[in-house]
Coordinates of C-alpha atoms in Angstrom, one line a residue:
Chain G
M1 CA 144.6 166.9 89.8
F2 CA 142.6 167.1 86.7
D3 CA 141.4 170.5 85.5
Y4 CA 137.7 170.2 86.3
K5 CA 136.8 173.4 84.4
L6 CA 137.7 171.5 81.2
L7 CA 135.9 168.3 82.2
A8 CA 132.8 170.3 83.3
A9 CA 132.7 172.0 79.9
L10 CA 132.8 168.6 78.2
A11 CA 130.0 167.2 80.4
T12 CA 127.8 170.2 79.9
V13 CA 128.2 170.2 76.1
V14 CA 127.1 166.5 76.0
E15 CA 124.3 167.0 78.6
Q16 CA 122.9 170.1 76.9
G17 CA 123.4 168.7 73.4
G18 CA 125.3 171.6 72.0
F19 CA 127.9 174.4 72.6
E20 CA 125.5 177.2 72.6
R21 CA 123.3 175.8 75.4
A22 CA 126.4 174.6 77.3
A23 CA 127.7 178.2 77.2
Q24 CA 124.3 179.6 78.5
C25 CA 124.3 177.0 81.2
L26 CA 127.9 177.7 82.3
G27 CA 127.5 181.5 82.0
L28 CA 130.4 181.6 79.4
S29 CA 130.7 182.6 75.8
Q30 CA 130.4 179.9 73.2
S31 CA 134.0 180.5 72.2
A32 CA 135.2 180.1 75.8
V33 CA 133.4 176.7 75.9
S34 CA 135.1 175.7 72.6
Q35 CA 138.5 176.8 73.9
R36 CA 138.1 174.6 77.0
I37 CA 137.2 171.6 74.9
K38 CA 140.2 172.2 72.6
L39 CA 142.5 172.6 75.5
L40 CA 141.2 169.4 77.0
E41 CA 141.9 167.6 73.6
M42 CA 145.4 169.0 73.5
R43 CA 146.1 167.7 77.0
V44 CA 144.8 164.2 76.3
G45 CA 146.2 164.2 72.7
Q46 CA 143.0 163.0 71.2
P47 CA 139.5 164.2 70.3
V48 CA 137.0 163.9 73.1
L49 CA 133.9 165.0 71.1
V50 CA 132.6 164.2 67.6
R51 CA 131.3 167.6 66.5
G52 CA 127.8 167.0 65.2
T53 CA 124.2 167.8 66.1
P54 CA 124.2 167.0 68.9
P55 CA 127.9 166.6 69.7
Q56 CA 128.8 163.0 70.8
P57 CA 131.6 162.0 73.1
T58 CA 134.4 159.8 71.6
A59 CA 135.3 156.6 73.5
L60 CA 137.9 158.6 75.4
G61 CA 135.3 161.4 76.0
Q62 CA 133.0 158.8 77.5
R63 CA 135.6 157.6 79.9
L64 CA 136.1 161.2 81.0
L65 CA 132.4 161.7 81.4
N66 CA 132.2 158.5 83.5
H67 CA 134.8 160.0 85.8
V68 CA 133.0 163.3 86.0
Q69 CA 129.8 161.6 87.0
Q70 CA 131.5 159.6 89.7
V71 CA 133.2 162.7 91.1
R72 CA 129.9 164.6 91.1
L73 CA 128.3 161.8 93.1
L74 CA 131.1 162.0 95.6
E75 CA 130.8 165.8 95.7
G76 CA 127.1 165.4 96.4
D77 CA 127.9 163.5 99.6
L78 CA 130.4 166.0 100.8
Q79 CA 128.2 168.9 99.9
Q80 CA 125.6 167.9 102.4
Q81 CA 128.2 168.5 105.1
V82 CA 130.1 171.4 103.5
P83 CA 127.6 173.2 101.2
A84 CA 129.9 176.2 100.5
L85 CA 132.4 173.9 98.6
D86 CA 130.2 174.0 95.4
E87 CA 131.1 177.1 93.4
D88 CA 127.6 177.7 92.0
G89 CA 125.8 176.6 95.1
R90 CA 123.3 174.5 93.2
P91 CA 122.4 170.9 94.2
E92 CA 123.6 168.4 91.6
R93 CA 121.0 166.5 89.7
L94 CA 121.1 162.7 90.0
R95 CA 120.8 161.1 86.5
V96 CA 118.7 158.0 86.4
A97 CA 117.7 156.0 83.3
L98 CA 114.4 154.1 83.7
N99 CA 111.8 152.2 81.6
A100 CA 108.8 154.3 80.4
D101 CA 106.2 152.2 82.2
S102 CA 107.9 152.6 85.7
L103 CA 108.2 156.4 85.1
A104 CA 104.5 156.5 84.1
T105 CA 103.4 154.6 87.2
W106 CA 105.1 153.8 90.5
W107 CA 108.6 155.1 90.5
L108 CA 108.0 158.8 91.3
P109 CA 105.5 158.1 94.1
A110 CA 107.9 155.5 95.5
V111 CA 110.9 157.9 95.6
G112 CA 108.9 161.0 96.4
D113 CA 109.4 161.0 100.2
F114 CA 113.2 160.6 99.8
C115 CA 113.6 163.4 97.3
R116 CA 111.4 165.8 99.3
A117 CA 113.3 165.1 102.5
S118 CA 116.8 165.3 100.9
G119 CA 116.2 168.1 98.4
L120 CA 117.6 165.8 95.7
L121 CA 117.0 167.0 92.1
L122 CA 116.5 164.3 89.5
E123 CA 117.4 164.1 85.8
L124 CA 115.4 161.2 84.4
L125 CA 116.1 159.5 81.1
V126 CA 113.5 157.2 79.5
E127 CA 115.4 154.3 77.9
D128 CA 114.9 150.7 77.2
Q129 CA 117.2 148.4 79.0
A130 CA 119.9 148.0 76.4
V131 CA 120.4 151.7 76.1
G132 CA 120.0 152.3 79.9
L133 CA 122.8 149.8 80.7
K134 CA 124.9 151.3 77.9
R135 CA 124.5 154.7 79.6
M136 CA 125.5 153.1 82.9
R137 CA 128.7 151.6 81.3
A138 CA 129.5 155.0 79.8
G139 CA 129.1 156.7 83.2
E140 CA 126.3 158.9 81.8
V141 CA 123.8 157.9 84.6
A142 CA 124.2 157.1 88.3
A143 CA 121.5 154.4 88.2
C144 CA 119.3 152.5 85.9
L145 CA 116.0 150.7 86.4
C146 CA 115.3 147.9 83.9
A147 CA 114.4 144.3 83.4
S148 CA 118.0 143.0 83.1
P149 CA 119.5 141.2 86.1
R150 CA 123.1 141.5 84.9
P151 CA 125.0 144.4 86.4
V152 CA 127.7 146.3 84.4
A153 CA 131.3 146.2 85.8
G154 CA 131.5 148.3 89.0
A155 CA 127.8 148.3 89.6
R156 CA 125.3 146.0 91.3
A157 CA 121.8 145.0 90.5
L158 CA 119.0 144.8 93.1
A159 CA 115.9 142.8 92.4
L160 CA 112.9 145.1 93.3
G161 CA 109.9 142.9 92.3
A162 CA 107.9 142.8 89.1
M163 CA 105.3 144.9 87.2
R164 CA 102.2 142.9 86.3
Y165 CA 100.9 143.4 82.8
R166 CA 97.4 142.4 81.6
A167 CA 96.1 142.1 78.0
L168 CA 93.4 144.8 77.8
A169 CA 91.1 146.4 75.2
S170 CA 88.1 148.7 75.2
P171 CA 84.6 147.1 75.4
A172 CA 83.8 148.5 71.9
F173 CA 87.0 146.9 70.5
I174 CA 86.1 143.5 72.0
A175 CA 82.5 143.8 70.8
R176 CA 83.6 144.7 67.3
H177 CA 86.5 142.3 66.8
L178 CA 86.2 139.5 69.4
A179 CA 82.5 139.0 70.1
S180 CA 82.6 135.4 69.0
G181 CA 85.3 134.4 71.4
I182 CA 89.0 135.1 72.0
D183 CA 91.8 132.8 70.9
A184 CA 95.4 133.4 69.6
A185 CA 94.6 133.1 65.9
R186 CA 91.8 135.7 66.2
L187 CA 94.0 138.0 68.3
A188 CA 96.7 137.9 65.7
R189 CA 94.3 139.2 63.0
V190 CA 93.0 142.2 64.9
P191 CA 95.3 145.2 65.6
A192 CA 97.5 145.0 68.7
I193 CA 99.5 147.9 70.2
V194 CA 103.3 147.5 70.5
F195 CA 105.5 150.0 72.3
G196 CA 108.5 149.7 70.0
P197 CA 110.8 147.1 68.4
D198 CA 112.0 146.0 71.9
D199 CA 108.5 145.4 73.2
R200 CA 108.0 141.6 73.0
L201 CA 105.1 141.4 75.5
Q202 CA 102.3 141.0 73.0
Q203 CA 104.4 138.3 71.2
R204 CA 105.0 136.5 74.5
Y205 CA 101.3 136.7 75.3
L206 CA 100.4 135.2 71.9
A207 CA 103.1 132.6 72.3
G208 CA 101.6 131.7 75.7
L209 CA 98.4 130.9 73.8
G210 CA 100.2 128.8 71.3
Y211 CA 100.6 131.3 68.4
A212 CA 104.1 132.1 67.0
G213 CA 103.6 134.0 63.8
S214 CA 103.4 137.7 63.0
F215 CA 100.4 139.8 64.0
L216 CA 98.8 143.1 63.0
H217 CA 99.9 146.1 65.2
H218 CA 100.2 149.8 65.7
L219 CA 103.5 151.2 67.1
C220 CA 103.2 153.7 70.0
P221 CA 106.3 154.5 72.0
S222 CA 104.6 156.3 74.9
S223 CA 103.1 154.7 78.0
E224 CA 100.3 157.3 78.2
G225 CA 99.7 157.1 74.4
F226 CA 99.5 153.3 74.7
V227 CA 96.6 153.6 77.2
R228 CA 94.9 156.4 75.1
M229 CA 95.1 154.1 72.0
A230 CA 93.6 151.2 73.9
E231 CA 90.8 153.4 75.3
A232 CA 90.1 154.8 71.8
G233 CA 89.4 151.2 70.7
L234 CA 92.3 151.1 68.2
G235 CA 93.9 147.9 69.5
W236 CA 94.6 145.5 72.3
G237 CA 97.8 145.5 74.3
L238 CA 99.6 144.5 77.5
I239 CA 99.4 147.3 80.0
P240 CA 100.7 147.5 83.6
E241 CA 97.6 146.9 85.8
A242 CA 98.8 149.7 88.2
Q243 CA 98.5 152.2 85.4
V244 CA 94.9 151.6 84.6
A245 CA 93.2 150.8 87.9
A246 CA 90.6 153.5 87.2
Q247 CA 89.9 152.3 83.7
L248 CA 89.5 148.7 84.9
A249 CA 87.2 149.8 87.7
D250 CA 84.9 151.9 85.6
G251 CA 84.9 149.5 82.6
R252 CA 86.8 151.8 80.0
L253 CA 89.2 148.8 79.6
R254 CA 88.6 145.1 80.0
E255 CA 90.9 142.1 80.4
L256 CA 90.8 139.8 77.4
L257 CA 91.6 136.5 79.2
P258 CA 91.5 136.8 83.0
G259 CA 94.4 135.1 84.7
Q260 CA 96.9 135.4 81.8
A261 CA 99.0 138.2 83.3
I262 CA 102.7 138.6 82.4
D263 CA 105.1 139.7 85.2
V264 CA 108.2 141.7 84.2
P265 CA 110.9 141.7 86.9
L266 CA 112.7 145.0 87.6
Y267 CA 116.3 145.5 88.7
W268 CA 117.8 148.7 90.2
H269 CA 121.4 149.1 88.9
S270 CA 123.6 151.5 90.8
W271 CA 127.4 152.2 91.1
R272 CA 129.2 150.4 94.0
L273 CA 131.1 153.6 94.6
G274 CA 128.3 155.9 93.8
G275 CA 128.4 157.7 97.2
E276 CA 126.2 158.0 100.2
R277 CA 123.1 159.6 98.6
L278 CA 122.8 156.9 96.0
E279 CA 123.2 154.3 98.8
Q280 CA 120.3 155.9 100.7
L281 CA 118.1 156.2 97.6
T282 CA 118.8 152.5 96.9
A283 CA 117.9 151.5 100.5
H284 CA 114.7 153.6 100.2
L285 CA 113.7 152.0 96.9
R286 CA 114.3 148.5 98.4
R287 CA 111.9 149.3 101.2
Q288 CA 109.3 151.0 99.0
A289 CA 109.2 148.8 96.0
R290 CA 107.2 146.0 97.7
H291 CA 104.3 148.4 98.0
W292 CA 104.2 149.0 94.3
L293 CA 105.5 145.8 92.7
V294 CA 104.5 142.1 92.9
A295 CA 106.9 139.7 94.5
V296 CA 108.9 137.7 91.9
Q297 CA 108.5 133.9 92.0
E298 CA 112.0 132.4 92.4
G299 CA 112.7 130.1 89.4
Chain R
M1 CA 111.2 150.9 37.4
F2 CA 113.2 150.8 40.6
D3 CA 113.8 147.4 42.2
Y4 CA 111.5 147.8 45.2
K5 CA 112.8 144.6 46.9
L6 CA 116.1 146.5 47.4
L7 CA 114.4 149.7 48.6
A8 CA 112.2 147.8 50.9
A9 CA 115.2 146.1 52.4
L10 CA 116.8 149.5 53.1
A11 CA 113.6 150.9 54.6
T12 CA 113.2 147.8 56.8
V13 CA 116.8 147.9 58.1
V14 CA 116.3 151.6 59.1
E15 CA 112.9 151.1 60.6
Q16 CA 113.8 148.0 62.6
G17 CA 117.1 149.4 63.6
G18 CA 119.2 146.5 62.4
F19 CA 119.8 143.8 59.9
E20 CA 118.7 140.9 62.1
R21 CA 115.3 142.4 62.9
A22 CA 114.9 143.4 59.3
A23 CA 115.5 139.9 58.2
Q24 CA 112.9 138.5 60.7
C25 CA 110.5 141.1 59.6
L26 CA 110.9 140.4 55.9
G27 CA 111.1 136.6 56.4
L28 CA 114.6 136.5 54.9
S29 CA 118.0 135.4 56.1
Q30 CA 120.3 138.2 57.4
S31 CA 122.7 137.6 54.6
A32 CA 120.0 138.0 52.0
V33 CA 119.1 141.4 53.5
S34 CA 122.8 142.4 53.4
Q35 CA 123.0 141.2 49.8
R36 CA 120.1 143.4 48.8
I37 CA 121.6 146.5 50.5
K38 CA 125.0 145.8 48.8
L39 CA 123.3 145.3 45.4
L40 CA 121.4 148.6 45.9
E41 CA 124.7 150.3 46.7
M42 CA 126.4 148.9 43.6
R43 CA 123.5 150.2 41.5
V44 CA 123.6 153.7 42.9
G45 CA 127.4 153.7 43.2
Q46 CA 127.4 155.0 46.7
P47 CA 126.8 153.8 50.3
V48 CA 123.1 154.1 51.4
L49 CA 123.7 153.0 55.0
V50 CA 126.3 153.8 57.6
R51 CA 126.8 150.5 59.4
G52 CA 126.5 151.1 63.1
T53 CA 124.2 150.3 66.0
P54 CA 121.6 151.2 64.7
P55 CA 122.4 151.5 61.0
Q56 CA 121.8 155.1 59.8
P57 CA 120.9 156.1 56.2
T58 CA 123.4 158.3 54.3
A59 CA 122.1 161.4 52.6
L60 CA 121.4 159.4 49.5
G61 CA 119.8 156.7 51.6
Q62 CA 117.5 159.2 53.1
R63 CA 116.4 160.4 49.7
L64 CA 115.6 156.8 48.8
L65 CA 113.7 156.4 52.0
N66 CA 111.7 159.5 51.2
H67 CA 110.8 158.0 47.9
V68 CA 109.8 154.7 49.5
Q69 CA 107.6 156.5 52.0
Q70 CA 105.8 158.4 49.2
V71 CA 105.3 155.2 47.2
R72 CA 103.9 153.4 50.2
L73 CA 101.4 156.2 50.8
L74 CA 100.2 156.0 47.2
E75 CA 100.0 152.2 47.4
G76 CA 97.9 152.6 50.5
D77 CA 95.3 154.5 48.4
L78 CA 95.3 152.0 45.6
Q79 CA 95.1 149.1 48.1
Q80 CA 91.7 150.2 49.4
Q81 CA 90.4 149.6 45.9
V82 CA 92.6 146.7 44.9
P83 CA 93.6 144.9 48.1
A84 CA 95.3 141.9 46.3
L85 CA 98.0 144.1 44.9
D86 CA 100.0 144.0 48.1
E87 CA 102.2 140.9 48.2
D88 CA 102.0 140.3 51.9
G89 CA 98.4 141.5 52.2
R90 CA 99.1 143.6 55.3
P91 CA 97.8 147.2 55.6
E92 CA 100.7 149.7 55.6
R93 CA 101.3 151.6 58.8
L94 CA 101.1 155.4 58.6
R95 CA 104.2 156.9 60.3
V96 CA 103.4 160.1 62.3
A97 CA 105.8 162.1 64.5
L98 CA 104.1 164.0 67.3
N99 CA 104.9 165.8 70.5
A100 CA 104.6 163.8 73.7
D101 CA 101.9 165.9 75.3
S102 CA 99.5 165.5 72.3
L103 CA 100.1 161.8 72.3
A104 CA 99.4 161.6 76.0
T105 CA 96.2 163.6 75.8
W106 CA 94.0 164.4 72.8
W107 CA 95.5 163.1 69.6
L108 CA 94.4 159.4 69.8
P109 CA 90.8 160.1 70.9
A110 CA 90.6 162.7 68.1
V111 CA 91.8 160.3 65.3
G112 CA 90.1 157.2 66.9
D113 CA 87.0 157.2 64.7
F114 CA 88.9 157.6 61.5
C115 CA 91.4 154.8 62.3
R116 CA 88.6 152.4 63.4
A117 CA 86.5 153.1 60.3
S118 CA 89.4 152.9 57.8
G119 CA 91.4 150.1 59.4
L120 CA 94.5 152.3 59.3
L121 CA 97.4 151.2 61.4
L122 CA 99.7 153.8 63.0
E123 CA 103.3 154.0 63.7
L124 CA 103.8 156.9 66.1
L125 CA 107.1 158.5 66.9
V126 CA 107.5 160.9 69.9
E127 CA 109.7 163.8 68.8
D128 CA 110.2 167.4 69.6
Q129 CA 109.5 169.7 66.7
A130 CA 113.1 170.0 65.4
V131 CA 113.5 166.2 65.1
G132 CA 109.9 165.7 63.9
L133 CA 110.4 168.2 61.0
K134 CA 113.8 166.7 60.2
R135 CA 112.1 163.3 59.8
M136 CA 109.5 164.9 57.5
R137 CA 112.3 166.4 55.4
A138 CA 114.1 163.0 55.3
G139 CA 110.8 161.3 54.2
E140 CA 110.8 159.1 57.3
V141 CA 107.3 160.1 58.4
A142 CA 104.1 161.0 56.5
A143 CA 103.0 163.7 58.9
C144 CA 104.2 165.6 61.9
L145 CA 102.3 167.4 64.7
C146 CA 104.4 170.1 66.3
A147 CA 104.5 173.8 67.3
S148 CA 106.3 175.1 64.2
P149 CA 104.1 176.8 61.6
R150 CA 106.8 176.5 58.8
P151 CA 106.3 173.6 56.5
V152 CA 109.2 171.7 54.9
A153 CA 109.4 171.7 51.1
G154 CA 106.7 169.6 49.5
A155 CA 104.5 169.7 52.6
R156 CA 101.9 172.0 54.1
A157 CA 101.2 173.0 57.7
L158 CA 97.6 173.3 59.0
A159 CA 96.9 175.3 62.2
L160 CA 94.8 173.1 64.5
G161 CA 94.5 175.2 67.6
A162 CA 96.5 175.4 70.8
M163 CA 97.1 173.3 73.9
R164 CA 96.6 175.3 77.1
Y165 CA 99.2 174.8 79.8
R166 CA 98.8 175.9 83.5
A167 CA 101.5 176.1 86.2
L168 CA 100.5 173.4 88.7
A169 CA 101.8 171.8 91.9
S170 CA 100.5 169.6 94.7
P171 CA 98.9 171.2 97.7
A172 CA 101.7 169.8 99.9
F173 CA 104.3 171.4 97.7
I174 CA 102.6 174.7 97.8
A175 CA 102.1 174.5 101.6
R176 CA 105.8 173.6 102.1
H177 CA 107.5 176.0 99.7
L178 CA 105.1 178.8 98.8
A179 CA 102.9 179.3 101.8
S180 CA 103.9 182.9 102.2
G181 CA 102.9 183.8 98.7
I182 CA 104.0 183.1 95.1
D183 CA 106.2 185.4 93.1
A184 CA 108.8 184.8 90.4
A185 CA 111.9 185.1 92.7
R186 CA 110.4 182.5 95.1
L187 CA 109.4 180.2 92.3
A188 CA 113.0 180.2 90.9
R189 CA 114.3 178.9 94.2
V190 CA 112.0 175.9 94.6
P191 CA 112.3 172.9 92.3
A192 CA 110.5 173.1 88.9
I193 CA 110.0 170.2 86.5
V194 CA 111.3 170.6 83.0
F195 CA 110.6 168.1 80.2
G196 CA 114.0 168.4 78.5
P197 CA 116.4 170.9 77.0
D198 CA 113.8 172.1 74.5
D199 CA 111.1 172.7 77.0
R200 CA 111.1 176.5 77.6
L201 CA 107.6 176.7 79.1
Q202 CA 108.7 177.1 82.7
Q203 CA 111.2 179.8 81.6
R204 CA 108.5 181.6 79.6
Y205 CA 106.2 181.4 82.6
L206 CA 108.9 183.0 84.9
A207 CA 109.7 185.6 82.2
G208 CA 106.0 186.5 82.1
L209 CA 106.4 187.2 85.9
G210 CA 109.4 189.4 85.2
Y211 CA 112.2 186.8 86.1
A212 CA 114.9 186.0 83.6
G213 CA 117.6 184.0 85.4
S214 CA 118.2 180.3 86.0
F215 CA 116.0 178.3 88.3
L216 CA 116.2 175.0 90.2
H217 CA 114.7 172.1 88.3
H218 CA 114.3 168.4 87.8
L219 CA 114.4 166.9 84.2
C220 CA 111.7 164.4 83.3
P221 CA 111.2 163.6 79.6
S222 CA 107.8 161.8 79.9
S223 CA 104.3 163.5 79.9
E224 CA 103.0 160.9 82.4
G225 CA 106.1 161.0 84.5
F226 CA 105.9 164.8 84.6
V227 CA 102.4 164.6 86.1
R228 CA 103.5 161.8 88.6
M229 CA 106.4 164.1 89.7
A230 CA 104.1 167.0 90.3
E231 CA 101.6 164.8 92.2
A232 CA 104.4 163.4 94.3
G233 CA 105.2 167.0 95.4
L234 CA 108.7 167.1 93.8
G235 CA 108.2 170.3 91.8
W236 CA 105.9 172.7 90.0
G237 CA 105.5 172.7 86.2
L238 CA 103.4 173.7 83.2
I239 CA 101.0 170.9 82.4
P240 CA 98.3 170.7 79.7
E241 CA 95.0 171.3 81.5
A242 CA 93.3 168.6 79.5
Q243 CA 95.7 166.0 80.9
V244 CA 94.9 166.7 84.5
A245 CA 91.2 167.5 84.6
A246 CA 90.7 164.8 87.3
Q247 CA 93.6 166.0 89.4
L248 CA 92.4 169.6 89.3
A249 CA 88.8 168.6 90.1
D250 CA 89.8 166.5 93.1
G251 CA 92.5 168.8 94.4
R252 CA 95.6 166.6 93.8
L253 CA 97.0 169.5 91.8
R254 CA 96.4 173.2 92.1
E255 CA 97.1 176.1 89.9
L256 CA 99.8 178.5 91.2
L257 CA 98.5 181.7 89.7
P258 CA 95.1 181.5 88.2
G259 CA 94.8 183.2 84.8
Q260 CA 98.4 182.9 83.8
A261 CA 98.0 180.1 81.2
I262 CA 100.4 179.6 78.3
D263 CA 98.8 178.5 74.9
V264 CA 101.1 176.4 72.6
P265 CA 99.8 176.4 69.0
L266 CA 99.9 173.1 67.1
Y267 CA 100.4 172.6 63.4
W268 CA 99.7 169.4 61.4
H269 CA 102.4 169.0 58.7
S270 CA 101.6 166.6 55.9
W271 CA 102.9 165.8 52.4
R272 CA 101.1 167.6 49.5
L273 CA 101.3 164.4 47.5
G274 CA 100.8 162.1 50.4
G275 CA 97.8 160.3 48.9
E276 CA 94.1 160.1 49.6
R277 CA 94.2 158.4 53.0
L278 CA 96.5 161.2 54.4
E279 CA 94.2 163.8 52.9
Q280 CA 91.2 162.2 54.6
L281 CA 93.0 162.0 58.0
T282 CA 94.0 165.6 57.6
A283 CA 90.4 166.7 56.9
H284 CA 89.3 164.6 59.9
L285 CA 91.8 166.2 62.2
R286 CA 90.8 169.7 61.0
R287 CA 87.2 169.0 62.0
Q288 CA 88.1 167.2 65.3
A289 CA 90.8 169.4 66.6
R290 CA 88.4 172.2 67.7
H291 CA 86.8 169.8 70.3
W292 CA 90.2 169.3 71.9
L293 CA 92.2 172.4 71.4
V294 CA 91.6 176.1 72.2
A295 CA 91.3 178.6 69.3
V296 CA 94.4 180.5 68.7
Q297 CA 94.3 184.3 68.9
E298 CA 95.4 185.7 65.5
G299 CA 98.5 187.9 66.2

């Protein structure tokens, strides 16, 4: 069998983003961790890490990490029946990549019951879908929640439903900039809020109103910051309605054009051979999602 | 003078994370953008970009970006008096790196007035302090809000006050795990929530109670997700009190040990020669911060 002490050293260096932290985490000296990585590289005959800040796995290193992740998931299953097998006695964390808006809104309430009952620990990564799926492919995460329906090899994608986004702004912003009526050309000339280069929602919204050019915008890569920015009257933007129920109820935010919502479908990607715990979590999510997401219209 | 068409191409490729998007953004073909980068590299006699996904600036490329950022800030000042100077007529965005908790809570309400009055557009980057200051040094941002008091060369750091963090959990979590009393050894054995490898607050809290070992924890790199996770009863964690005033008032979250708050000081780093608009924003923040942050005890 493989020497898992060496593979665990590799995984820990990558997860912790450095040799010093990996050493702390493993209860080893830094030179012992270096030794293990070097020994691993001698055995496989190639570098497994690009030494940098932080260290990055090579292509071969990523294949090894993929394997470690799969083994850990399988160990997680076994451990529920035979807890003493795990040397350090700590439950493994399940690594999940998900989009910022799901994390800021429905995902944790939806999985809460399951995690409390099973004692599962989570390691969450906030990633847009391209990076989330890349991490799946590299075996760095056990599951990924994103808008892409296409699973990576060895995984499957489950349609959960859609998040409903509405174009919102503060009453002061509307009074200041849009008092004489709202149309696409006017909207393009007042500041919007955009999450980041991958956020095309505002563009889609303007396109739905017949406008295709560029538009003024702030950039704010934080779900919570996005809402704060809209509340502060700095711009308009598409916001999940579930995130701002209170603000819509008390009038801190208002919808620009009622009835023009955009639904973003969400898919849960998980490994086919990810083990029993991941299966159970997937089944739990399938049941829970309908309480939090809107049903997707089949095309 | 420098050829700013070439420098703008470099800046746009780095900001947009690729040649295709940079081309869209500049209204050029992708090959025209490549040509400009190649021409720039011929002139300076060295590569300015490492071609990858996304493209990264070389050390020389970063020095050029630093210069572009400074020039843009100075242009921003002039543009207020002579708007027609700017070819595309769009206001420049001010790039600011800040910590996730400030963005999720007080920062946007604090700068709101200033941005509305001046028409300033923001490009916000969520970074921990090491990366935020690295971006300052590389000239990628005009300002950075973080916990480090030490300015980079050419910049200054202004003490704004501190965010107050309290150790919180849901009543259900406390009833389930900590009904028989709360002490450090017990806390270390029930799940905590940790923002990421750089988040030492939970560790500091336990250390303050006399505990120094490892502890069970989830990892959740999102301010809003962190609160959702605590509300869902998955763990305890240190949360800015300003972020959860509603949850503390209605009892969704409770403090574990009243009176054991941790104050994290915040410093505003900005370029000395960043131009008038940055000066004004800095002065505005200095006045506003006291409404949102607690005063720091001088050591």
